[in-house]
């Protein structure tokens, strides 16, 4: 008996663990993840966050498959709110204000909940801000008589025209400068600050709190009034997912294919070091943050005080057409190499993949 929660930037894993001790916390869901989760036979699946765009999004059919297998599926906040609004008629349960707005048609666009975020090692910390949260920020400011409704709508219109990675609190303040007085802008900055409450997080906390009250021992299997129909597309998904599970990739690139000829020897040496590190049982996790910091430095993505600028790093990842998963795999490999260089008393600077340096130029 267990609960599986797919979450990322909407709510921190630590918060989930505090509300639902014992829940299995997984990264944002992608296509095939709910199918795999069903194999673990949970009683409840909670879909909060999910990948999209460069990574195929979780299928509606996966949700239907899970519920037809007797699993209760809940959704809120982000991808979960979208899928719940679309599948509530089949029995998926939505929760929270964002779900309600999708369900009643007030919200229609997928980009309302879209944002960019940091890698898994930094707990998917949000970098941009979802439109639903920015709109909520403006509405709360109206309720405090800091903004008029007309002013809020003018700022909202400008934010909505932005591509979602560029929607930030800084952008809100920037657009507000041309709409409100300096005195109002000071009041707005004071009220919202740099980290205002997130509606996405509030919805997630509310749903998880409700689920914490459920007696799992007394919870009967989910009953549905439809028959799940298999088809060629579904079989193709299963085959692809199962094959992917069997393939254990040590790195995101093939050294010989991805590197320039003069770098092949270095890549082979690095591959040998990685293999030796794994044979030795070295642990790379303590080196994840130093590896990330080194990448930020090589990419020149630093703040004025020399700390990693997450927004710049994320935009560089986008510019390189990398997925978050690929970047995470890269960081994990670099961290293990750093652990190896310490073990062998080598120079850490020599272990960083030269592609990081070239990518940042």
GROMACS .gro file of C-alpha atoms in nm, residues 26-194:
model
  169
   26UNK     CA    1   0.918   1.088  -0.820
   27UNK     CA    2   1.036   1.359  -1.062
   28UNK     CA    3   0.788   1.540  -1.287
   29UNK     CA    4   0.612   1.283  -1.502
   30UNK     CA    5   0.694   1.228  -1.866
   31UNK     CA    6   0.539   0.998  -2.123
   32UNK     CA    7   0.549   0.641  -1.994
   33UNK     CA    8   0.604   0.724  -1.627
   34UNK     CA    9   0.247   0.659  -1.517
   35UNK     CA   10   0.251   0.329  -1.702
   36UNK     CA   11   0.565   0.232  -1.509
   37UNK     CA   12   0.414   0.355  -1.182
   38UNK     CA   13   0.118   0.121  -1.228
   39UNK     CA   14   0.362  -0.173  -1.229
   40UNK     CA   15   0.448  -0.083  -0.867
   41UNK     CA   16   0.079  -0.131  -0.774
   42UNK     CA   17   0.024   0.185  -0.566
   43UNK     CA   18  -0.319   0.270  -0.430
   44UNK     CA   19  -0.290   0.636  -0.523
   45UNK     CA   20  -0.098   0.828  -0.788
   46UNK     CA   21  -0.071   1.205  -0.748
   47UNK     CA   22   0.021   1.397  -1.061
   48UNK     CA   23   0.142   1.748  -0.977
   49UNK     CA   24   0.421   1.833  -1.221
   50UNK     CA   25   0.506   1.692  -1.562
   51UNK     CA   26   0.754   1.752  -1.840
   52UNK     CA   27   0.645   1.878  -2.179
   53UNK     CA   28   0.779   2.047  -2.494
   54UNK     CA   29   1.119   1.877  -2.550
   55UNK     CA   30   1.013   1.573  -2.347
   56UNK     CA   31   0.686   1.398  -2.443
   57UNK     CA   32   0.416   1.472  -2.187
   58UNK     CA   33   0.236   1.204  -1.989
   59UNK     CA   34  -0.044   1.052  -2.197
   60UNK     CA   35  -0.412   1.078  -2.110
   61UNK     CA   36  -0.430   0.705  -2.186
   62UNK     CA   37  -0.177   0.635  -1.910
   63UNK     CA   38  -0.413   0.796  -1.659
   64UNK     CA   39  -0.704   0.590  -1.793
   65UNK     CA   40  -0.488   0.277  -1.772
   66UNK     CA   41  -0.397   0.352  -1.411
   67UNK     CA   42  -0.757   0.409  -1.304
   68UNK     CA   43  -0.878   0.098  -1.490
   69UNK     CA   44  -0.614  -0.092  -1.290
   70UNK     CA   45  -0.784   0.011  -0.966
   71UNK     CA   46  -0.556   0.305  -0.883
   72UNK     CA   47  -0.694   0.638  -0.766
   73UNK     CA   48  -0.537   0.924  -0.965
   74UNK     CA   49  -0.537   1.282  -0.841
   75UNK     CA   50  -0.408   1.598  -1.008
   76UNK     CA   51  -0.342   1.959  -0.921
   77UNK     CA   52  -0.123   2.266  -0.968
   78UNK     CA   53   0.040   2.212  -1.306
   79UNK     CA   54   0.030   1.917  -1.547
   80UNK     CA   55  -0.187   1.747  -1.286
   81UNK     CA   56  -0.446   2.024  -1.303
   82UNK     CA   57  -0.450   2.006  -1.683
   83UNK     CA   58  -0.496   1.631  -1.701
   84UNK     CA   59  -0.754   1.629  -1.421
   85UNK     CA   60  -0.965   1.891  -1.599
   86UNK     CA   61  -0.948   1.688  -1.919
   87UNK     CA   62  -1.017   1.351  -1.755
   88UNK     CA   63  -1.247   1.432  -1.463
   89UNK     CA   64  -1.538   1.285  -1.659
   90UNK     CA   65  -1.354   0.951  -1.651
   91UNK     CA   66  -1.282   0.966  -1.278
   92UNK     CA   67  -0.953   1.150  -1.234
   93UNK     CA   68  -0.990   1.376  -0.931
   94UNK     CA   69  -0.869   1.735  -0.954
   95UNK     CA   70  -0.806   1.970  -0.665
   96UNK     CA   71  -0.721   2.334  -0.605
   97UNK     CA   72  -0.794   2.669  -0.759
   98UNK     CA   73  -0.590   2.612  -1.075
   99UNK     CA   74  -0.775   2.290  -1.153
  100UNK     CA   75  -1.106   2.465  -1.091
  101UNK     CA   76  -1.017   2.741  -1.337
  102UNK     CA   77  -0.929   2.487  -1.605
  103UNK     CA   78  -1.241   2.286  -1.530
  104UNK     CA   79  -1.478   2.585  -1.559
  105UNK     CA   80  -1.308   2.716  -1.873
  106UNK     CA   81  -1.160   3.029  -1.718
  107UNK     CA   82  -0.818   2.896  -1.813
  108UNK     CA   83  -0.751   2.721  -2.143
  109UNK     CA   84  -0.384   2.764  -2.238
  110UNK     CA   85  -0.127   2.505  -2.130
  111UNK     CA   86   0.133   2.780  -2.089
  112UNK     CA   87  -0.056   2.917  -1.789
  113UNK     CA   88   0.124   2.666  -1.567
  114UNK     CA   89   0.449   2.636  -1.766
  115UNK     CA   90   0.785   2.748  -1.626
  116UNK     CA   91   1.154   2.662  -1.637
  117UNK     CA   92   1.333   2.521  -1.337
  118UNK     CA   93   1.667   2.406  -1.198
  119UNK     CA   94   1.784   2.042  -1.226
  120UNK     CA   95   1.679   1.762  -0.993
  121UNK     CA   96   1.991   1.808  -0.776
  122UNK     CA   97   1.860   2.152  -0.681
  123UNK     CA   98   1.511   2.014  -0.616
  124UNK     CA   99   1.367   2.162  -0.936
  125UNK     CA  100   1.381   2.513  -0.796
  126UNK     CA  101   1.160   2.740  -1.016
  127UNK     CA  102   1.351   2.989  -1.229
  128UNK     CA  103   1.069   3.155  -1.415
  129UNK     CA  104   0.721   3.208  -1.268
  130UNK     CA  105   0.402   3.052  -1.400
  131UNK     CA  106   0.142   3.285  -1.546
  132UNK     CA  107  -0.118   3.159  -1.297
  133UNK     CA  108   0.111   3.270  -1.014
  134UNK     CA  109   0.188   3.608  -1.171
  135UNK     CA  110  -0.183   3.671  -1.224
  136UNK     CA  111  -0.244   3.572  -0.863
  137UNK     CA  112   0.029   3.816  -0.755
  138UNK     CA  113  -0.149   4.095  -0.941
  139UNK     CA  114  -0.489   4.001  -0.801
  140UNK     CA  115  -0.358   3.997  -0.444
  141UNK     CA  116  -0.204   4.339  -0.507
  142UNK     CA  117  -0.544   4.467  -0.618
  143UNK     CA  118  -0.703   4.332  -0.301
  144UNK     CA  119  -0.448   4.532  -0.101
  145UNK     CA  120  -0.534   4.846  -0.305
  146UNK     CA  121  -0.179   4.867  -0.434
  147UNK     CA  122  -0.296   4.831  -0.794
  148UNK     CA  123  -0.622   4.917  -0.962
  149UNK     CA  124  -0.792   4.646  -1.164
  150UNK     CA  125  -0.714   4.834  -1.484
  151UNK     CA  126  -0.345   4.860  -1.396
  152UNK     CA  127  -0.329   4.491  -1.308
  153UNK     CA  128  -0.490   4.396  -1.639
  154UNK     CA  129  -0.240   4.611  -1.832
  155UNK     CA  130   0.055   4.440  -1.662
  156UNK     CA  131  -0.105   4.098  -1.703
  157UNK     CA  132  -0.151   4.153  -2.076
  158UNK     CA  133   0.219   4.229  -2.119
  159UNK     CA  134   0.324   3.925  -1.916
  160UNK     CA  135   0.092   3.697  -2.111
  161UNK     CA  136   0.258   3.807  -2.436
  162UNK     CA  137   0.597   3.684  -2.311
  163UNK     CA  138   0.729   3.337  -2.388
  164UNK     CA  139   0.688   3.140  -2.065
  165UNK     CA  140   1.064   3.110  -1.978
  166UNK     CA  141   1.081   3.490  -1.959
  167UNK     CA  142   0.788   3.534  -1.724
  168UNK     CA  143   0.942   3.630  -1.393
  169UNK     CA  144   0.873   3.855  -1.098
  170UNK     CA  145   1.138   4.089  -1.237
  171UNK     CA  146   0.940   4.112  -1.560
  172UNK     CA  147   0.628   4.198  -1.361
  173UNK     CA  148   0.811   4.484  -1.188
  174UNK     CA  149   0.957   4.600  -1.519
  175UNK     CA  150   0.617   4.626  -1.685
  176UNK     CA  151   0.470   4.786  -1.374
  177UNK     CA  152   0.718   5.075  -1.402
  178UNK     CA  153   0.542   5.207  -1.712
  179UNK     CA  154   0.195   5.167  -1.563
  180UNK     CA  155   0.211   5.282  -1.200
  181UNK     CA  156   0.377   5.558  -1.001
  182UNK     CA  157   0.715   5.515  -0.829
  183UNK     CA  158   0.535   5.517  -0.494
  184UNK     CA  159   0.304   5.235  -0.608
  185UNK     CA  160   0.600   5.040  -0.744
  186UNK     CA  161   0.777   5.061  -0.408
  187UNK     CA  162   0.461   4.940  -0.237
  188UNK     CA  163   0.426   4.656  -0.489
  189UNK     CA  164   0.786   4.543  -0.438
  190UNK     CA  165   0.742   4.559  -0.062
  191UNK     CA  166   0.419   4.356  -0.074
  192UNK     CA  167   0.531   4.085  -0.315
  193UNK     CA  168   0.900   4.079  -0.226
  194UNK     CA  169   1.125   3.836  -0.413
   0.00000   0.00000   0.00000
